[in-house]
Coordinates of C-alpha atoms and ligand atoms in Angstrom, one line a residue:
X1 CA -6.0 -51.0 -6.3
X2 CA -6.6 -50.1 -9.7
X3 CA -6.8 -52.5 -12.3
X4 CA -7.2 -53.0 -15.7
X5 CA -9.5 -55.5 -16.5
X6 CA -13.0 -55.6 -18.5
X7 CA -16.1 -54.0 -17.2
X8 CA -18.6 -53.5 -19.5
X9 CA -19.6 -54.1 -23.2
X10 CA -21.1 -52.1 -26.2
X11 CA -22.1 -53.4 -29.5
X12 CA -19.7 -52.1 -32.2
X13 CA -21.4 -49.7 -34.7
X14 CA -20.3 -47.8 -37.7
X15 CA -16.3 -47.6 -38.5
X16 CA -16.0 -49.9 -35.2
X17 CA -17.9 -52.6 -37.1
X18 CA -16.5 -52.1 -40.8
X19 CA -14.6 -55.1 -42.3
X20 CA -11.5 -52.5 -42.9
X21 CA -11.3 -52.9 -39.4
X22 CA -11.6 -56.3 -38.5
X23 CA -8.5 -55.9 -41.2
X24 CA -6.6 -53.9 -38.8
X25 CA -6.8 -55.5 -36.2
X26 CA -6.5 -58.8 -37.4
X27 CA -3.3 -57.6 -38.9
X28 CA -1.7 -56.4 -35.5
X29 CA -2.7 -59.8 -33.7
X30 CA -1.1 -62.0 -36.5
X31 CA 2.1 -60.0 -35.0
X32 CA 0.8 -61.5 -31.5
X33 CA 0.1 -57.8 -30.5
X34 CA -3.2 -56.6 -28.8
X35 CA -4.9 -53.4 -29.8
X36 CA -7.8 -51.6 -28.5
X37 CA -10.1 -48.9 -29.4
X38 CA -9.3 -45.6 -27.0
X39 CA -9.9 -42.0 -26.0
X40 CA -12.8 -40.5 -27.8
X41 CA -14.0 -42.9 -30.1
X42 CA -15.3 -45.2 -26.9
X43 CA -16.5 -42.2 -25.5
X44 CA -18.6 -42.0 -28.5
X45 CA -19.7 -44.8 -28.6
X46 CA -20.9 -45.1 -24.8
X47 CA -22.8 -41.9 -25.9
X48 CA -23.9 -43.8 -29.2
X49 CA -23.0 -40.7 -31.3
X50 CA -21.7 -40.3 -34.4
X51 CA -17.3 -41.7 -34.1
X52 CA -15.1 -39.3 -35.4
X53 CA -11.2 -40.0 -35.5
X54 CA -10.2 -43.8 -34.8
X55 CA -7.7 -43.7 -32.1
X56 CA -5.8 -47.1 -31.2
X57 CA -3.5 -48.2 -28.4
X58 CA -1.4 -51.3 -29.2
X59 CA 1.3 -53.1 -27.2
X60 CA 3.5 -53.5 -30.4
X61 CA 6.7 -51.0 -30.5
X62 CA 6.0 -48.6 -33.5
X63 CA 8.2 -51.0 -36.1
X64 CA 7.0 -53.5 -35.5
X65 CA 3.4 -52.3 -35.5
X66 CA 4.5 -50.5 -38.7
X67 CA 6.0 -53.8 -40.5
X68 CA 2.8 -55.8 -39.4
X69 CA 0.4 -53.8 -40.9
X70 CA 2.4 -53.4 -44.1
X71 CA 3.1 -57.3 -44.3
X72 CA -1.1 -57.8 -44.7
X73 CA -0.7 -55.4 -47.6
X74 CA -2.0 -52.1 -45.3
X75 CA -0.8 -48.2 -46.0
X76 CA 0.7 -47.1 -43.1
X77 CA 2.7 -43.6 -42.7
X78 CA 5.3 -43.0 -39.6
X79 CA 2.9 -39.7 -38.6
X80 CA 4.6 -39.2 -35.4
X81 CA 7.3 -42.2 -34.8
X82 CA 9.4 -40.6 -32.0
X83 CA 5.6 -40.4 -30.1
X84 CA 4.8 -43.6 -31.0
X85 CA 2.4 -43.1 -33.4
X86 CA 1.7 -44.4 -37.0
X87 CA -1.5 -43.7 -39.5
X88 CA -3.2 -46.8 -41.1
X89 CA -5.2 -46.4 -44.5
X90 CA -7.7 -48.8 -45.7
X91 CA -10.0 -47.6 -48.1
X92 CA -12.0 -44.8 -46.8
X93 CA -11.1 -45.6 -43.4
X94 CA -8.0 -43.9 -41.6
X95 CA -6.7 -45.4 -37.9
X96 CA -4.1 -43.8 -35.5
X97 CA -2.4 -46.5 -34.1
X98 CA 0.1 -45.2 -31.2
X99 CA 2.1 -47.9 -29.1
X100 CA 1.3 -48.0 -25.1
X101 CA 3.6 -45.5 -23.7
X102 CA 4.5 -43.6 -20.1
X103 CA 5.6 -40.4 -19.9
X104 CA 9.4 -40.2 -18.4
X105 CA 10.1 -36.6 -18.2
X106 CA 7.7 -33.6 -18.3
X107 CA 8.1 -29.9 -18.2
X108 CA 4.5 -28.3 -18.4
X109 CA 4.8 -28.8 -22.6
X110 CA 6.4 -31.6 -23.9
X111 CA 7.1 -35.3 -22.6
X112 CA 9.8 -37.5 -23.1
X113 CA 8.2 -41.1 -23.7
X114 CA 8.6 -44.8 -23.5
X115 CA 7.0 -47.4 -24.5
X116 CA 5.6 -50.3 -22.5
X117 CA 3.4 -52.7 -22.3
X118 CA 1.4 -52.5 -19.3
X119 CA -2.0 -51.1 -20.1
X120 CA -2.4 -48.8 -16.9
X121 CA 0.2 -47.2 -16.9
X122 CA -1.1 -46.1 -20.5
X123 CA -4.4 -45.2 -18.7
X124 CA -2.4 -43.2 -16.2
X125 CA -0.9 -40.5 -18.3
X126 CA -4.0 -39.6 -19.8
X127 CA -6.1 -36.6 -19.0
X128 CA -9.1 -37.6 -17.9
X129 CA -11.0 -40.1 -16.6
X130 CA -13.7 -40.9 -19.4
X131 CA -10.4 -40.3 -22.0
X132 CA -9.1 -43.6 -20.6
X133 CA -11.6 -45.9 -21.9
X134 CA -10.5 -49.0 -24.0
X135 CA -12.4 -51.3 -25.8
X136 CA -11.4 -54.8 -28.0
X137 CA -12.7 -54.9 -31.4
X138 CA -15.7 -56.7 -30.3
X139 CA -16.9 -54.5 -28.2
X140 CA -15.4 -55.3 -24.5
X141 CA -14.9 -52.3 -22.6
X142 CA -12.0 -51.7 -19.9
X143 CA -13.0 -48.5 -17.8
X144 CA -9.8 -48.3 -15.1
X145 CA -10.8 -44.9 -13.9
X146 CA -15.0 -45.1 -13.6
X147 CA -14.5 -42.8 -16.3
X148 CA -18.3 -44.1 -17.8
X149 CA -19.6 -43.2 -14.7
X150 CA -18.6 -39.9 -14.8
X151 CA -19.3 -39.6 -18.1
X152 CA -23.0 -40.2 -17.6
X153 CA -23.1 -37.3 -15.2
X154 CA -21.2 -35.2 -17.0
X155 CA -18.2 -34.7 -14.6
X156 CA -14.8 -33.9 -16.3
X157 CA -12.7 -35.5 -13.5
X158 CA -8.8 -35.6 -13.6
X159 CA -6.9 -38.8 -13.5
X160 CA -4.5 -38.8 -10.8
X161 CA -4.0 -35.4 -8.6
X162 CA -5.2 -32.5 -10.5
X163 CA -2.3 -30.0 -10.0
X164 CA 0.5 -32.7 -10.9
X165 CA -1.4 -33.3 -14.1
X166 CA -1.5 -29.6 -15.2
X167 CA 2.2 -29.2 -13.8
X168 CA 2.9 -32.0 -17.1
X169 CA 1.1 -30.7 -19.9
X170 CA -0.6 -26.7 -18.9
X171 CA -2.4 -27.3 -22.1
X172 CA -4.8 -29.8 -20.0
X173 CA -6.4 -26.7 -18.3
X174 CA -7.8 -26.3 -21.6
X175 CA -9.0 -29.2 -22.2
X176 CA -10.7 -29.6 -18.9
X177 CA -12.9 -26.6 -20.2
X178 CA -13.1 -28.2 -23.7
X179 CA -14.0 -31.2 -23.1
X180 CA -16.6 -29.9 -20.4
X181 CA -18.5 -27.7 -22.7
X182 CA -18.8 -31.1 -25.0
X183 CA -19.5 -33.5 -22.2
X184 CA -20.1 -31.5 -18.7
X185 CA -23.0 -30.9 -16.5
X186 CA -22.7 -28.2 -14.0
X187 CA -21.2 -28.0 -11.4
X188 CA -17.6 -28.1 -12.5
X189 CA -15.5 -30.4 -10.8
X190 CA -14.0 -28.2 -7.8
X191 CA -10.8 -29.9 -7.5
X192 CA -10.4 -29.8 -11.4
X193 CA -11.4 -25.8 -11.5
X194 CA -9.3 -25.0 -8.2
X195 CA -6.0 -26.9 -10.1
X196 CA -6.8 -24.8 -13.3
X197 CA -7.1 -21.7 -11.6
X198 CA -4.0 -22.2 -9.7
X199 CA -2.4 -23.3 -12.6
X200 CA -3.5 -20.9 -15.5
X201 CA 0.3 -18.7 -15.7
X202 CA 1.5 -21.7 -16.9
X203 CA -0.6 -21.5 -20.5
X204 CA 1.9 -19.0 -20.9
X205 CA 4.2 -21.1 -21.8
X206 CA 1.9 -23.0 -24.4
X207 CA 2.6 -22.5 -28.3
X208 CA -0.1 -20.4 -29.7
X209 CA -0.7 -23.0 -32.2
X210 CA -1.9 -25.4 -29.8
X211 CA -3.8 -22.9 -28.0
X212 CA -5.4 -21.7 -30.8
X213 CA -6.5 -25.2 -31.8
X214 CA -7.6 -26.1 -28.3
X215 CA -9.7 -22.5 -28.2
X216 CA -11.1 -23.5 -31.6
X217 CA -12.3 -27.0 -30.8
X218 CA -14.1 -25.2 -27.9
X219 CA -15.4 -22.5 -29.8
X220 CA -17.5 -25.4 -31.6
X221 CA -19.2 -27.0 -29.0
X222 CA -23.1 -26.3 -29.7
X223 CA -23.0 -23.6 -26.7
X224 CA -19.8 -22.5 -25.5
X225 CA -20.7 -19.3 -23.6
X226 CA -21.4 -20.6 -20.1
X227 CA -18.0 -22.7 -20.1
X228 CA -15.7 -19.8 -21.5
X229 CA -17.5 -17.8 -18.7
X230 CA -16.2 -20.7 -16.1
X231 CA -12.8 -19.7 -17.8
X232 CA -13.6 -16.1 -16.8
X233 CA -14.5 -17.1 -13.1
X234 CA -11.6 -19.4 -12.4
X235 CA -8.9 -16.7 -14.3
X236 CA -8.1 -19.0 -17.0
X237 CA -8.6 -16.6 -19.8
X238 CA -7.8 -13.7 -18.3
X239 CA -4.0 -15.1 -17.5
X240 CA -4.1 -15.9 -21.5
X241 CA -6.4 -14.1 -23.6
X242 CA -7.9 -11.3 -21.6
X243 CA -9.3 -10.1 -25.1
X244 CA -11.8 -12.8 -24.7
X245 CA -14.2 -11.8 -22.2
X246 CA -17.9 -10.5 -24.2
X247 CA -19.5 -13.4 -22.7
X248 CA -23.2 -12.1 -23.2
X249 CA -22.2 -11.2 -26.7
X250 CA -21.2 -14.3 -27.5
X251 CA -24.4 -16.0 -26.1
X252 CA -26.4 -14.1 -28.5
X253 CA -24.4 -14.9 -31.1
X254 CA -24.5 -18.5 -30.3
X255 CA -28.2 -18.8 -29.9
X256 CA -28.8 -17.1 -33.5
X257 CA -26.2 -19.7 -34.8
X258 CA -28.0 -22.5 -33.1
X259 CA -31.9 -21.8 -32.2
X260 CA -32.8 -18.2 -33.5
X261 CA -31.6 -18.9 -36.8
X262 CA -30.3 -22.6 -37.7
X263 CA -29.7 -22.1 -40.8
X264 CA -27.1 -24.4 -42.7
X265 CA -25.8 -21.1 -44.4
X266 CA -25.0 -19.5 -41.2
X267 CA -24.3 -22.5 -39.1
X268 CA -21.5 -22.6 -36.2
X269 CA -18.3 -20.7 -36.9
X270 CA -15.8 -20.6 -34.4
X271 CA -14.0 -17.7 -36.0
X272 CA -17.4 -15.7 -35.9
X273 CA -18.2 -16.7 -32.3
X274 CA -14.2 -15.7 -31.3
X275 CA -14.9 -12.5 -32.6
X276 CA -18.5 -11.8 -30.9
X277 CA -16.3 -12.4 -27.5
X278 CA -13.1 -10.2 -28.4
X279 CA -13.2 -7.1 -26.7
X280 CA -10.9 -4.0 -27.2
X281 CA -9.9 -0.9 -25.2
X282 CA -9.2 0.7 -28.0
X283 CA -12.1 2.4 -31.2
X284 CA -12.1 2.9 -34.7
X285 CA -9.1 2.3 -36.8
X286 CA -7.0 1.2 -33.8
X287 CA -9.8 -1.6 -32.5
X288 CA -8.9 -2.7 -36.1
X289 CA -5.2 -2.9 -35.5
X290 CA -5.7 -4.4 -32.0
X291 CA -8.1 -7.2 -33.4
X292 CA -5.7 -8.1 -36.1
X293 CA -2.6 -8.0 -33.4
X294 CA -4.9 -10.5 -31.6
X295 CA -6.0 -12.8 -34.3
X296 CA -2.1 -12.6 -35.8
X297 CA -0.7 -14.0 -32.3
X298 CA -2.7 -16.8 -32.4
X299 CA -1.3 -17.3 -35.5
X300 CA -4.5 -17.3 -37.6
X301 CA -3.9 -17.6 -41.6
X302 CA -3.7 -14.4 -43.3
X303 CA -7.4 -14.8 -44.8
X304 CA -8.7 -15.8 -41.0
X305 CA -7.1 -12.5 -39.7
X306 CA -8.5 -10.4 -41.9
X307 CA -12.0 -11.5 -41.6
X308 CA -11.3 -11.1 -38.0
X309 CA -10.3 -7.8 -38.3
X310 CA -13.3 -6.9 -40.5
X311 CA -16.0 -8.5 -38.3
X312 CA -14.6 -6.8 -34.7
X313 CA -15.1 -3.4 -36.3
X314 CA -17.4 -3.5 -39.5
X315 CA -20.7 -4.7 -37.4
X316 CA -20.3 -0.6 -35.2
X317 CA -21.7 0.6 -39.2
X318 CA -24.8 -1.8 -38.9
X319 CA -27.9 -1.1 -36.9
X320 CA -31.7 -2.2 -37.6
X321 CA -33.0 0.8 -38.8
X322 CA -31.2 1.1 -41.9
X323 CA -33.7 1.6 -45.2
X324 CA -33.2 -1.2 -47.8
X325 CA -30.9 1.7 -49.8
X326 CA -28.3 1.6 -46.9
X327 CA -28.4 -2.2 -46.5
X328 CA -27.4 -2.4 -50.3
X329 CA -24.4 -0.2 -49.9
X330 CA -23.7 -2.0 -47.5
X331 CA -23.5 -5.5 -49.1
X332 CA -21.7 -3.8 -52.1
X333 CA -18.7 -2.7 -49.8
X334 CA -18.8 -5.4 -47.7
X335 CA -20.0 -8.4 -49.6
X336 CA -22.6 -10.8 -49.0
X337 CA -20.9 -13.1 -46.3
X338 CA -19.1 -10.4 -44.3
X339 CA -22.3 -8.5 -44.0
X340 CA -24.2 -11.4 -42.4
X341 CA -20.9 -11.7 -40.2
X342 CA -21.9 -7.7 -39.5
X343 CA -25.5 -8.8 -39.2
X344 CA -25.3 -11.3 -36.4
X345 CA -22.3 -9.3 -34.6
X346 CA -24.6 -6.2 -34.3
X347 CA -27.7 -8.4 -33.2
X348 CA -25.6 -10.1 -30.5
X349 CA -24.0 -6.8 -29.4
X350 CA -27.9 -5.3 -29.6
X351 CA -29.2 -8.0 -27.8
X352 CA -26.4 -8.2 -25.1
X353 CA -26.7 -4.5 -24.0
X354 CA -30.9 -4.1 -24.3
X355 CA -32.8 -5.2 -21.1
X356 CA -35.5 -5.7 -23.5
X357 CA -35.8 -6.1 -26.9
X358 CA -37.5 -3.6 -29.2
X359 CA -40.6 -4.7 -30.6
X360 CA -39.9 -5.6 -34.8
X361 CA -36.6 -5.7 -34.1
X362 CA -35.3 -9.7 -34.9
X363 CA -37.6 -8.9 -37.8
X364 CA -35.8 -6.2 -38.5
X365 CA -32.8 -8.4 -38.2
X366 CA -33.5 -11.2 -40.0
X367 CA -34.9 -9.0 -42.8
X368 CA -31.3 -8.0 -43.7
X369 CA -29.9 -11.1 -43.6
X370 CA -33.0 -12.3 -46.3
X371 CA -31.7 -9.5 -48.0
X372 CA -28.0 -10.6 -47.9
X373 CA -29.2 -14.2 -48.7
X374 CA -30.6 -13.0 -52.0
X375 CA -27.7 -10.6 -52.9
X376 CA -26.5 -10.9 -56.4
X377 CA -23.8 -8.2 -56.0
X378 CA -23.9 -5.4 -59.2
X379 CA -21.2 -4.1 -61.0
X380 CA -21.0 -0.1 -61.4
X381 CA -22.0 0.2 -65.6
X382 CA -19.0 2.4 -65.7
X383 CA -15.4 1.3 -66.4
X384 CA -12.0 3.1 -66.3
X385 CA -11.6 2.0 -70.1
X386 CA -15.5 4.1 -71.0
X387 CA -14.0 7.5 -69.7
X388 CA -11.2 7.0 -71.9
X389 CA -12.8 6.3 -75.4
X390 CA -15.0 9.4 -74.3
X391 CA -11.8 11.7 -73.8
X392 CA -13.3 12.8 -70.4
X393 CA -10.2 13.1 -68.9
X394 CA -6.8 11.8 -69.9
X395 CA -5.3 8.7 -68.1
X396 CA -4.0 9.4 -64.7
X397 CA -5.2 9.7 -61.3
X398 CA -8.1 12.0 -62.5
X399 CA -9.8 9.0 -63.8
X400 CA -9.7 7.0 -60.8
X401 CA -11.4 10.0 -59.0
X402 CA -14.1 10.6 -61.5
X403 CA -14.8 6.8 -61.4
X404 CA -15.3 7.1 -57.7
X405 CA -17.5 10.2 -58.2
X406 CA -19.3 8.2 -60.6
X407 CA -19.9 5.2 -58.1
X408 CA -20.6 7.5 -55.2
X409 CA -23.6 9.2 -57.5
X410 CA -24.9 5.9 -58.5
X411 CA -24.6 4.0 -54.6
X412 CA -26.4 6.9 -53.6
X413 CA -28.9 6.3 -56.3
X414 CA -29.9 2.7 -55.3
X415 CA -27.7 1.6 -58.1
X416 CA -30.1 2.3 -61.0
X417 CA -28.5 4.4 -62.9
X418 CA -27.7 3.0 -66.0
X419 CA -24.3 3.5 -68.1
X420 CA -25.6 6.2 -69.7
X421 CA -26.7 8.1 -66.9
X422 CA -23.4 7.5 -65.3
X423 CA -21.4 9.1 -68.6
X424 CA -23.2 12.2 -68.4
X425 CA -22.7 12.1 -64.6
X426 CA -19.3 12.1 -64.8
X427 CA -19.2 14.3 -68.1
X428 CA -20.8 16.8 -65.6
X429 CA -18.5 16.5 -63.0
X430 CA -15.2 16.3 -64.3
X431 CA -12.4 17.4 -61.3
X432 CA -10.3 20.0 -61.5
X433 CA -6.6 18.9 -61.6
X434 CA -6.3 20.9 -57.8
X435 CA -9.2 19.8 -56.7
X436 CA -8.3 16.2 -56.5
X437 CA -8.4 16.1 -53.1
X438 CA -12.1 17.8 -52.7
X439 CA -14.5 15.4 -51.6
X440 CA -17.3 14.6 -53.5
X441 CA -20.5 17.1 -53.2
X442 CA -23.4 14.9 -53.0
X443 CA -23.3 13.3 -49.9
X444 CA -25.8 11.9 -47.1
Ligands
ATP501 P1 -11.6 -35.7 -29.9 O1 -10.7 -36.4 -30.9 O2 -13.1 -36.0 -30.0 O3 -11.3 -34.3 -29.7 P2 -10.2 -37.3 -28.0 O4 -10.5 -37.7 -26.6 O5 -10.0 -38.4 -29.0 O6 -11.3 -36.3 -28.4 P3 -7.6 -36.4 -28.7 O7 -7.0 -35.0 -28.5 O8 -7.8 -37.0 -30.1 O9 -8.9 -36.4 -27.9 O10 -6.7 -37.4 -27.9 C1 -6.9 -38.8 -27.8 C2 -6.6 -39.3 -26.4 O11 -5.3 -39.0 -26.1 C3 -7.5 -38.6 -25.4 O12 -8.7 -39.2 -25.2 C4 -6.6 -38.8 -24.1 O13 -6.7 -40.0 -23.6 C5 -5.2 -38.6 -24.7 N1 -4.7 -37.3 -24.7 C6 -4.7 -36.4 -25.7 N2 -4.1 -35.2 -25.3 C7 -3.7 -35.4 -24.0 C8 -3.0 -34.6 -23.1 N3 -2.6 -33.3 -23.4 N4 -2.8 -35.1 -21.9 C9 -3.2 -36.3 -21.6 N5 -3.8 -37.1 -22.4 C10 -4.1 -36.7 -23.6
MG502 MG1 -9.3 -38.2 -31.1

């Protein structure tokens, strides 16, 4: 019989032993309610790492929780009442409080809820077992589930039977992953991965918004690659996102970001490293399309798609033989930071499809990205506005052209020529009205 009763202790640390929260909780108890820390913040703190968010369970119904914490003089906004859920604000600190609840109805999405006051059946409809840890304000830890003791050998295990909890909420095949990449040691758990597997057509039926969040929380564990090829092996991803599947480009990409490179300018970027593992069918212009199809359904912002977009295709014009002419042309189109994007997308495509690497060639590599580092982009010396106080041609589409002429001459220059050099460039080479289509002579 499972109970729910103390089994361990840790010494509270940082936000856990603040006096804003001694506040809080002294606050709910003047109510005669009982709150405990839960879910990842005593999962934290077993591990002793850094706490992020402060989640609370309490046995007070929302209201009342809400009118206690505002009778000791505490902010407090309804985030997600119908749930059960308010946010407390004291100072710097912010707490989600959410009442102890049981799921009534499910239907693989969303769950109709009540509230009780029986702490297991709280435990119960959570995931898994090391996200059903409580613990009192001073420091007493209840662990229904021996959810430490999986913790400490890094097995994700479900609460309850595996397939019934997927069958309530798909999105927990996700998290199984997720929270395995964070937390797991190989092997997965079978009875977990066989549930997932069976279950995976059901993510079908999961908003992209909280797929896309789930896929991004993954994307920023320190090394994905070996989880999301799980995902791969048990036909999770495939079901969902069959896009995904460059897993040896992505494990280049995520050893630059964390070994090869480390560097605080380049750092972990989820958007990057879902981009090194998208894969299309299709080339050129339509990969483009297809990538920003993809990045569109998983409703990215407009800014996140287009980067997207540009780092699927723009790394096929990088390779490591380019002279220090060709680098510069390239940081001029593309800019400093989408180049590096570029940069670390060709490496890990490079890397992934050489049995061996070239000798010079991370040097090679991580000369370009020096050089993207120091970029301090130029402007052309030539504007629109200089061809017109020289009469060169009259306003109109002809100027646009003889400016691009002019930019063309002095990319392929190295971008030294100076304004003047540029005027009697373009003084020299002023189009013919019929000609406008013509491309320009001097090419590589
Ligand atoms: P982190 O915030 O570090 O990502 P967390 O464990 O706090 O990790 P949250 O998503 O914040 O995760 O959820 C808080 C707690 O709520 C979890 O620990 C878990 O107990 C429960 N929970 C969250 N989502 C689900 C879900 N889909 N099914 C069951 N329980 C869930
Ligand atoms: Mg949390």
């Amino acid at each position: 019989m499972t109970k729910f009763e103390p089994t361990g202790h840790l010494a509270p640390y940082g936000v856990m032993a603040a006096a804003e929260t001694a506040q809080l909780f002294s606050a709910l108890r003047q109510q005669g309610g009982t709150a405990r820390y839960v879910g990842g913040i005593v999962r934290d703190a077993l591990l002793a790492r850094d706490l992020g968010d402060v989640d609370i369970a309490c046995d007070l119904k929302p209201d009342i929780c809400m009118a206690a914490l505002e009778k000791a003089g505490i902010r407090v906004i309804p985030t997600g009442l119908q749930h059960g859920t308010v946010t407390a604000v004291i100072n710097d600190y912010s707490y989600e409080i959410t009442t102890l609840r049981v799921d009534v109805t499910t239907d693989g999405r969303h769950a109709e809820v009540a509230f009780t006051d029986n702490w297991l059946l709280d435990a119960k409809r959570r995931d898994f077992t090391f996200n059903a840890l409580y613990c009192d304000p001073n420091g007493t830890i209840y662990d229904p589930f021996d959810g430490e003791a999986d913790l400490r050998i890094g097995k994700v295990r479900f609460i309850g039977v595996a397939e019934d909890r997927i069958a309530e909420d798909y999105l927990r095949i996700l998290r199984f992953f997720r929270f395995f990449a964070y937390f797991g040691r190989p092997p997965l758990d079978a009875i977990g991965a066989e549930a997932c597997r069976k279950g995976a057509i059901g993510l079908r039926d999961i908003s992209s918004e909280r797929i896309r969040d789930e896929m991004f929380k993954l994307l920023r564990a320190k090394n994905p690659a070996a989880t999301i090829g799980d995902m791969v092996g048990f036909s999770v991803l495939p079901v969902i996102l069959p896009e995904l599947s460059n897993i040896p480009r992505l494990r280049i990409v995520e050893w630059l970001e964390t070994t090869a490179l480390a560097d605080p300018a380049i750092g972990i970027d989820p958007l990057r490293r879902m981009a090194a593992l998208f894969t299309s069918p299709e080339t050129g212009d339509k990969a483009i399309a297809h990538a920003a199809r993809f990045a569109r359904s998983l409703r990215l912002s407009n800014d996140e798609v287009e980067r997207f977009s540009l780092m699927s295709a723009s790394f096929r014009l990088i390779d490591n033989v380019m002279d220090d002419k060709r680098i510069r042309r390239h940081l001029y189109h593309l800019g400093a930071e989408a180049f590096r994007d570029a940069v670390i997308m060709a490496w890990g495509e490079r890397a992934a499809l050489s049995a061996r690497p070239i000798p010079g060639e991370n040097a090679r590599w991580q000369h370009m990205l020096a050089q993207a580092h120091a970029w301090q982009a130029p402007q052309l010396p030539v504007k629109g506005r200089d061809i017109l106080a020289a009469k060169l041609v009259p306003p109109g589409p002809l100027m646009g052209q003889l400016l691009r002429l002019a930019e063309e001459y002095w990319l392929e220059h190295d971008m030294t020529p100076d304004h003047a050099a540029l005027m009697a460039y373009m003084a020299d080479h002023i189009p013919d009205q019929d000609t406008k289509n013509n491309p320009p002579e001097e090419r590589e």
